[in-house]
PDB file of C-alpha atoms in Angstrom:
ATOM      1  CA  LYS A   1     -31.735 -16.026  35.428  1.00 90.00           C
ATOM      2  CA  VAL A   2     -30.799 -12.684  36.883  1.00 91.00           C
ATOM      3  CA  ILE A   3     -28.007 -11.549  39.185  1.00 92.00           C
ATOM      4  CA  ILE A   4     -29.181 -10.841  42.733  1.00 89.00           C
ATOM      5  CA  ASN A   5     -26.970  -9.351  45.412  1.00 87.00           C
ATOM      6  CA  CYS A   6     -26.916 -10.711  48.949  1.00 75.00           C
ATOM      7  CA  LYS A   7     -25.430  -8.158  51.345  1.00 68.00           C
ATOM      8  CA  ILE A   8     -23.757 -10.981  53.262  1.00 62.00           C
ATOM      9  CA  HIS A   9     -22.686 -13.512  50.598  1.00 67.00           C
ATOM     10  CA  GLY A  10     -22.441 -11.451  47.423  1.00 79.00           C
ATOM     11  CA  ASP A  11     -23.947 -11.987  43.966  1.00 88.00           C
ATOM     12  CA  PHE A  12     -25.821 -15.119  42.906  1.00 87.00           C
ATOM     13  CA  LEU A  13     -27.977 -16.184  39.958  1.00 90.00           C
ATOM     14  CA  GLN A  14     -31.653 -16.951  40.390  1.00 90.00           C
ATOM     15  CA  ASN A  15     -34.816 -17.325  38.351  1.00 88.00           C
ATOM     16  CA  PRO A  16     -36.848 -14.083  38.785  1.00 86.00           C
ATOM     17  CA  ALA A  17     -40.049 -16.056  39.472  1.00 86.00           C
ATOM     18  CA  ASP A  18     -38.322 -17.916  42.320  1.00 81.00           C
ATOM     19  CA  HIS A  19     -37.106 -14.652  43.787  1.00 78.00           C
ATOM     20  CA  LEU A  20     -40.618 -13.174  43.654  1.00 77.00           C
ATOM     21  CA  LYS A  21     -41.939 -16.259  45.481  1.00 70.00           C
ATOM     22  CA  GLY A  22     -39.607 -15.473  48.368  1.00 71.00           C
ATOM     23  CA  SER A  23     -36.507 -17.493  47.544  1.00 76.00           C
ATOM     24  CA  GLY A  24     -33.254 -15.765  48.271  1.00 77.00           C
ATOM     25  CA  CYS A  25     -29.608 -16.427  48.851  1.00 75.00           C
ATOM     26  CA  LYS A  26     -28.983 -20.161  49.294  1.00 72.00           C
ATOM     27  CA  GLU A  27     -26.200 -19.504  51.799  1.00 65.00           C
ATOM     28  CA  CYS A  28     -28.511 -17.428  54.027  1.00 62.00           C
ATOM     29  CA  GLY A  29     -31.284 -19.985  53.593  1.00 59.00           C
ATOM     30  CA  SER A  30     -28.977 -22.817  54.542  1.00 51.00           C
ATOM     31  CA  GLN A  31     -27.951 -21.029  57.709  1.00 45.00           C
ATOM     32  CA  LYS A  32     -31.562 -20.155  58.582  1.00 48.00           C
ATOM     33  CA  ASN A  33     -33.354 -23.333  57.603  1.00 46.00           C
ATOM     34  CA  HIS A  34     -31.013 -25.677  59.385  1.00 46.00           C
ATOM     35  CA  ALA A  35     -30.836 -23.897  62.707  1.00 65.00           C
ATOM     36  CA  TYR A  36     -32.224 -26.991  64.426  1.00 79.00           C
ATOM     37  CA  ASN A  37     -30.831 -30.090  62.755  1.00 77.00           C
ATOM     38  CA  SER A  38     -29.442 -33.390  64.019  1.00 79.00           C
ATOM     39  CA  THR A  39     -25.830 -32.561  63.193  1.00 79.00           C
ATOM     40  CA  LEU A  40     -25.922 -29.361  65.229  1.00 80.00           C
ATOM     41  CA  GLY A  41     -27.876 -31.228  67.896  1.00 83.00           C
ATOM     42  CA  GLU A  42     -25.104 -33.761  68.357  1.00 86.00           C
ATOM     43  CA  ARG A  43     -22.493 -31.021  68.379  1.00 84.00           C
ATOM     44  CA  ASN A  44     -24.442 -29.025  71.008  1.00 85.00           C
ATOM     45  CA  LYS A  45     -26.115 -31.904  72.849  1.00 91.00           C
ATOM     46  CA  GLU A  46     -25.359 -30.805  76.409  1.00 91.00           C
ATOM     47  CA  GLU A  47     -26.594 -27.271  75.767  1.00 90.00           C
ATOM     48  CA  TRP A  48     -29.668 -28.409  73.802  1.00 91.00           C
ATOM     49  CA  LEU A  49     -30.713 -30.894  76.509  1.00 93.00           C
ATOM     50  CA  LYS A  50     -31.004 -27.906  78.877  1.00 93.00           C
ATOM     51  CA  LYS A  51     -32.825 -25.587  76.457  1.00 92.00           C
ATOM     52  CA  ARG A  52     -36.642 -25.674  76.739  1.00 94.00           C
ATOM     53  CA  CYS A  53     -38.728 -25.475  73.592  1.00 93.00           C
ATOM     54  CA  PHE A  54     -41.967 -26.574  71.979  1.00 93.00           C
ATOM     55  CA  LEU A  55     -42.514 -29.125  69.263  1.00 92.00           C
ATOM     56  CA  TYR A  56     -45.731 -27.979  67.651  1.00 93.00           C
ATOM     57  CA  LEU A  57     -48.320 -29.183  65.194  1.00 90.00           C
ATOM     58  CA  ILE A  58     -50.424 -26.508  63.534  1.00 93.00           C
ATOM     59  CA  GLN A  59     -52.852 -26.279  60.653  1.00 92.00           C
ATOM     60  CA  ILE A  60     -52.462 -23.262  58.414  1.00 93.00           C
ATOM     61  CA  LYS A  61     -55.118 -21.982  56.063  1.00 90.00           C
ATOM     62  CA  GLY A  62     -54.696 -19.104  53.687  1.00 82.00           C
ATOM     63  CA  GLN A  63     -56.476 -17.850  50.602  1.00 82.00           C
ATOM     64  CA  SER A  64     -54.961 -20.589  48.479  1.00 85.00           C
ATOM     65  CA  ASP A  65     -53.335 -22.867  51.054  1.00 89.00           C
ATOM     66  CA  ASN A  66     -54.376 -25.476  53.582  1.00 92.00           C
ATOM     67  CA  PHE A  67     -51.699 -27.647  55.229  1.00 94.00           C
ATOM     68  CA  TYR A  68     -50.193 -28.948  58.431  1.00 93.00           C
ATOM     69  CA  LYS A  69     -46.849 -27.801  59.778  1.00 94.00           C
ATOM     70  CA  ILE A  70     -44.632 -29.471  62.322  1.00 93.00           C
ATOM     71  CA  GLY A  71     -42.005 -27.267  63.876  1.00 93.00           C
ATOM     72  CA  ILE A  72     -39.844 -26.343  66.818  1.00 94.00           C
ATOM     73  CA  SER A  73     -39.768 -23.028  68.611  1.00 92.00           C
ATOM     74  CA  THR A  74     -38.183 -21.645  71.733  1.00 89.00           C
ATOM     75  CA  GLN A  75     -40.513 -18.610  71.472  1.00 89.00           C
ATOM     76  CA  LYS A  76     -43.877 -19.990  70.403  1.00 91.00           C
ATOM     77  CA  GLU A  77     -45.871 -16.740  70.668  1.00 91.00           C
ATOM     78  CA  LYS A  78     -43.399 -14.929  68.437  1.00 90.00           C
ATOM     79  CA  ARG A  79     -43.312 -17.848  65.962  1.00 91.00           C
ATOM     80  CA  PHE A  80     -47.090 -18.051  65.689  1.00 92.00           C
ATOM     81  CA  SER A  81     -47.364 -14.275  65.369  1.00 90.00           C
ATOM     82  CA  VAL A  82     -45.025 -14.333  62.349  1.00 88.00           C
ATOM     83  CA  LEU A  83     -47.061 -17.109  60.707  1.00 90.00           C
ATOM     84  CA  LYS A  84     -50.386 -15.366  61.433  1.00 89.00           C
ATOM     85  CA  ARG A  85     -49.190 -12.320  59.504  1.00 87.00           C
ATOM     86  CA  LYS A  86     -48.636 -14.505  56.417  1.00 87.00           C
ATOM     87  CA  PHE A  87     -51.742 -16.686  56.605  1.00 89.00           C
ATOM     88  CA  SER A  88     -55.361 -15.858  57.398  1.00 83.00           C
ATOM     89  CA  ARG A  89     -55.912 -18.770  59.775  1.00 92.00           C
ATOM     90  CA  LEU A  90     -53.610 -20.713  62.070  1.00 93.00           C
ATOM     91  CA  GLU A  91     -54.928 -23.409  64.383  1.00 91.00           C
ATOM     92  CA  ILE A  92     -52.688 -24.873  67.071  1.00 90.00           C
ATOM     93  CA  ILE A  93     -53.440 -28.590  67.106  1.00 88.00           C
ATOM     94  CA  ASP A  94     -50.841 -29.631  69.649  1.00 87.00           C
ATOM     95  CA  LEU A  95     -47.856 -28.346  71.615  1.00 88.00           C
ATOM     96  CA  PHE A  96     -45.309 -30.577  73.309  1.00 88.00           C
ATOM     97  CA  GLU A  97     -42.882 -28.927  75.716  1.00 91.00           C
ATOM     98  CA  THR A  98     -39.524 -30.664  75.881  1.00 92.00           C
ATOM     99  CA  ASN A  99     -35.849 -29.871  75.405  1.00 93.00           C
ATOM    100  CA  LEU A 100     -34.407 -28.795  72.077  1.00 93.00           C
ATOM    101  CA  TYR A 101     -32.399 -31.976  71.557  1.00 92.00           C
ATOM    102  CA  THR A 102     -35.451 -34.210  72.012  1.00 90.00           C
ATOM    103  CA  ALA A 103     -37.640 -31.933  69.872  1.00 92.00           C
ATOM    104  CA  VAL A 104     -35.202 -32.171  66.949  1.00 92.00           C
ATOM    105  CA  LYS A 105     -35.095 -35.964  67.229  1.00 88.00           C
ATOM    106  CA  LEU A 106     -38.897 -36.209  67.379  1.00 88.00           C
ATOM    107  CA  GLU A 107     -39.440 -33.778  64.504  1.00 90.00           C
ATOM    108  CA  ASN A 108     -36.982 -35.714  62.337  1.00 87.00           C
ATOM    109  CA  GLU A 109     -38.620 -39.011  63.210  1.00 84.00           C
ATOM    110  CA  ILE A 110     -42.144 -37.762  62.417  1.00 85.00           C
ATOM    111  CA  LEU A 111     -41.097 -36.072  59.179  1.00 87.00           C
ATOM    112  CA  SER A 112     -39.049 -39.032  57.976  1.00 84.00           C
ATOM    113  CA  LEU A 113     -42.136 -41.200  58.434  1.00 82.00           C
ATOM    114  CA  LEU A 114     -44.484 -38.830  56.600  1.00 84.00           C
ATOM    115  CA  LYS A 115     -42.559 -36.642  54.131  1.00 81.00           C
ATOM    116  CA  ASN A 116     -42.370 -39.093  51.228  1.00 83.00           C
ATOM    117  CA  ASN A 117     -46.134 -39.544  50.961  1.00 86.00           C
ATOM    118  CA  TYR A 118     -47.498 -36.346  52.495  1.00 88.00           C
ATOM    119  CA  ASN A 119     -45.034 -33.575  51.650  1.00 91.00           C
ATOM    120  CA  TYR A 120     -46.695 -30.240  50.899  1.00 93.00           C
ATOM    121  CA  VAL A 121     -45.111 -27.135  49.380  1.00 92.00           C
ATOM    122  CA  PRO A 122     -47.073 -24.014  50.370  1.00 92.00           C
ATOM    123  CA  ASN A 123     -47.883 -21.345  47.789  1.00 90.00           C
ATOM    124  CA  ILE A 124     -46.343 -18.758  50.109  1.00 87.00           C
ATOM    125  CA  LEU A 125     -42.844 -19.825  51.168  1.00 86.00           C
ATOM    126  CA  PHE A 126     -41.634 -19.000  54.669  1.00 86.00           C
ATOM    127  CA  ASP A 127     -38.978 -20.130  57.140  1.00 84.00           C
ATOM    128  CA  GLY A 128     -40.063 -23.658  57.945  1.00 88.00           C
ATOM    129  CA  HIS A 129     -41.903 -24.396  54.703  1.00 89.00           C
ATOM    130  CA  THR A 130     -40.002 -27.681  54.361  1.00 88.00           C
ATOM    131  CA  GLU A 131     -41.834 -29.130  57.389  1.00 91.00           C
ATOM    132  CA  CYS A 132     -45.295 -28.887  55.832  1.00 92.00           C
ATOM    133  CA  LEU A 133     -47.619 -31.806  55.268  1.00 91.00           C
ATOM    134  CA  ASP A 134     -50.614 -32.405  53.029  1.00 91.00           C
ATOM    135  CA  PRO A 135     -54.028 -31.579  54.558  1.00 86.00           C
ATOM    136  CA  SER A 136     -55.369 -34.974  53.452  1.00 85.00           C
ATOM    137  CA  LEU A 137     -53.362 -36.519  56.299  1.00 80.00           C
ATOM    138  CA  ILE A 138     -56.319 -36.577  58.668  1.00 72.00           C
ATOM    139  CA  GLU A 139     -54.542 -38.921  61.089  1.00 77.00           C
ATOM    140  CA  ILE A 140     -51.839 -36.328  61.833  1.00 78.00           C
ATOM    141  CA  LYS A 141     -53.081 -35.645  65.382  1.00 75.00           C
ATOM    142  CA  ASP A 142     -53.039 -39.374  66.163  1.00 77.00           C
ATOM    143  CA  ILE A 143     -49.522 -39.676  64.719  1.00 75.00           C
ATOM    144  CA  PHE A 144     -48.331 -36.699  66.758  1.00 71.00           C
ATOM    145  CA  ASP A 145     -49.912 -38.176  69.915  1.00 74.00           C
ATOM    146  CA  PHE A 146     -48.287 -41.527  69.135  1.00 70.00           C
ATOM    147  CA  PHE A 147     -44.818 -39.962  69.142  1.00 65.00           C
ATOM    148  CA  LYS A 148     -45.526 -37.966  72.291  1.00 67.00           C
ATOM    149  CA  ASN A 149     -46.096 -41.257  74.104  1.00 68.00           C
ATOM    150  CA  LYS A 150     -42.566 -42.337  74.894  1.00 62.00           C
ATOM    151  CA  GLU A 151     -43.314 -46.074  74.674  1.00 62.00           C
ATOM    152  CA  ASN A 152     -44.094 -45.655  70.956  1.00 59.00           C
ATOM    153  CA  ARG A 153     -40.917 -43.886  69.971  1.00 55.00           C
ATOM    154  CA  SER A 154     -37.813 -45.417  68.515  1.00 54.00           C
ATOM    155  CA  ASP A 155     -35.249 -46.714  70.985  1.00 51.00           C
ATOM    156  CA  LEU A 156     -33.096 -43.649  70.336  1.00 46.00           C
ATOM    157  CA  VAL A 157     -35.825 -41.170  71.221  1.00 49.00           C
ATOM    158  CA  GLY A 158     -36.926 -43.301  74.186  1.00 50.00           C
ATOM    159  CA  LYS A 159     -33.373 -43.234  75.534  1.00 49.00           C
ATOM    160  CA  ILE A 160     -33.239 -39.465  75.109  1.00 45.00           C
ATOM    161  CA  LEU A 161     -36.430 -39.064  77.133  1.00 48.00           C
ATOM    162  CA  ASP A 162     -35.213 -41.508  79.779  1.00 52.00           C
ATOM    163  CA  TYR A 163     -32.107 -39.343  80.078  1.00 46.00           C
ATOM    164  CA  GLU A 164     -34.185 -36.170  80.265  1.00 46.00           C
ATOM    165  CA  TYR A 165     -36.939 -37.277  82.646  1.00 47.00           C
ATOM    166  CA  GLY A 166     -35.567 -40.462  84.228  1.00 46.00           C
ATOM    167  CA  LYS A 167     -37.482 -43.752  84.134  1.00 42.00           C
TER     168      LYS A 167
END
């Protein structure tokens, strides 16, 4: 391990190979990677129910990668532009416009269902690499559509959507 200096959090130890793969300061990563999580969602529920965003499903293909990614963005064009610079091909499979609170709940529900069996770690790490799924999951579009249909969601997510859109 070598000593690496984070301008915000100070020195930390890290394997050089991990650093070259794009890993950095865990403190910065923690702040970045958990920008939209359930804990913050509950803390900021009123604000997040008013904030529009997109829950998206994309397929990313690169020179040595092929995987699905589920994510949330309030600025989808900017988000996709960043990903297109890293990977040679990005296909938008589905976009679901909703509020941030609902998007976080849906993303968590989908990932908790799929992550154990279909988790995928891309060769090129990026913000959001923990929401990637194996390309062998050919039913992903059907699963995404299933969750978009409010009758198929858990009671919690159904109640959120009833609150958002009324019955």
